[in-house]
Amino acid sequence: SALTDYDSDSSSQDDEKHGVQYNYTFFHVIFSMASMYAAMLLTNWNSISSTDHIIIIGRSTTAVWVKVVTSWLCIALYMWTLVGPVVLPDREWA
């Protein structure tokens, strides 16, 4: 494996062999919050005025749903990158 394949003659050692210096939970919480913020920016908080009869490109209900579905697909792809290696451990994920 990659953690055991190192040159024993070199003075450098793998400092993350038994653990990492950062917190995985913190990383994923921050990444999730950033994804939600990006989704909020893409959908404009769903602020569409129903009294306007003029449709502005990018602010129609159809445009909002395209953005929402796209963000759902991005979230699903991200979740697959987390779950996929656990579900299919024999597959090469590099």
GROMACS .gro file of C-alpha atoms in nm, residues 1 3 10 13 20 24 35 37 43 53 59-60 66 71 78-79 84:
model
   17
    1SER     CA    1   0.000   0.000   0.000
    3LEU     CA    2   0.152   0.402   0.343
   10SER     CA    3   1.574   0.824   0.361
   13GLN     CA    4   0.912   0.973   0.740
   20VAL     CA    5  -0.377   1.330   0.979
   24TYR     CA    6  -1.213   1.530   0.847
   35SER     CA    7  -2.192   2.420  -0.112
   37TYR     CA    8  -2.390   2.905   0.018
   43THR     CA    9  -3.101   3.035  -0.678
   53HIS     CA   10  -4.538   3.993  -1.608
   59ARG     CA   11  -3.493   3.489  -1.290
   60SER     CA   12  -3.781   3.275  -1.416
   66VAL     CA   13  -3.254   2.423  -1.352
   71SER     CA   14  -2.705   2.173  -0.737
   78TYR     CA   15  -2.014   1.464  -0.389
   79MET     CA   16  -2.201   1.212  -0.173
   84GLY     CA   17  -1.852   0.494  -0.330
   0.00000   0.00000   0.00000
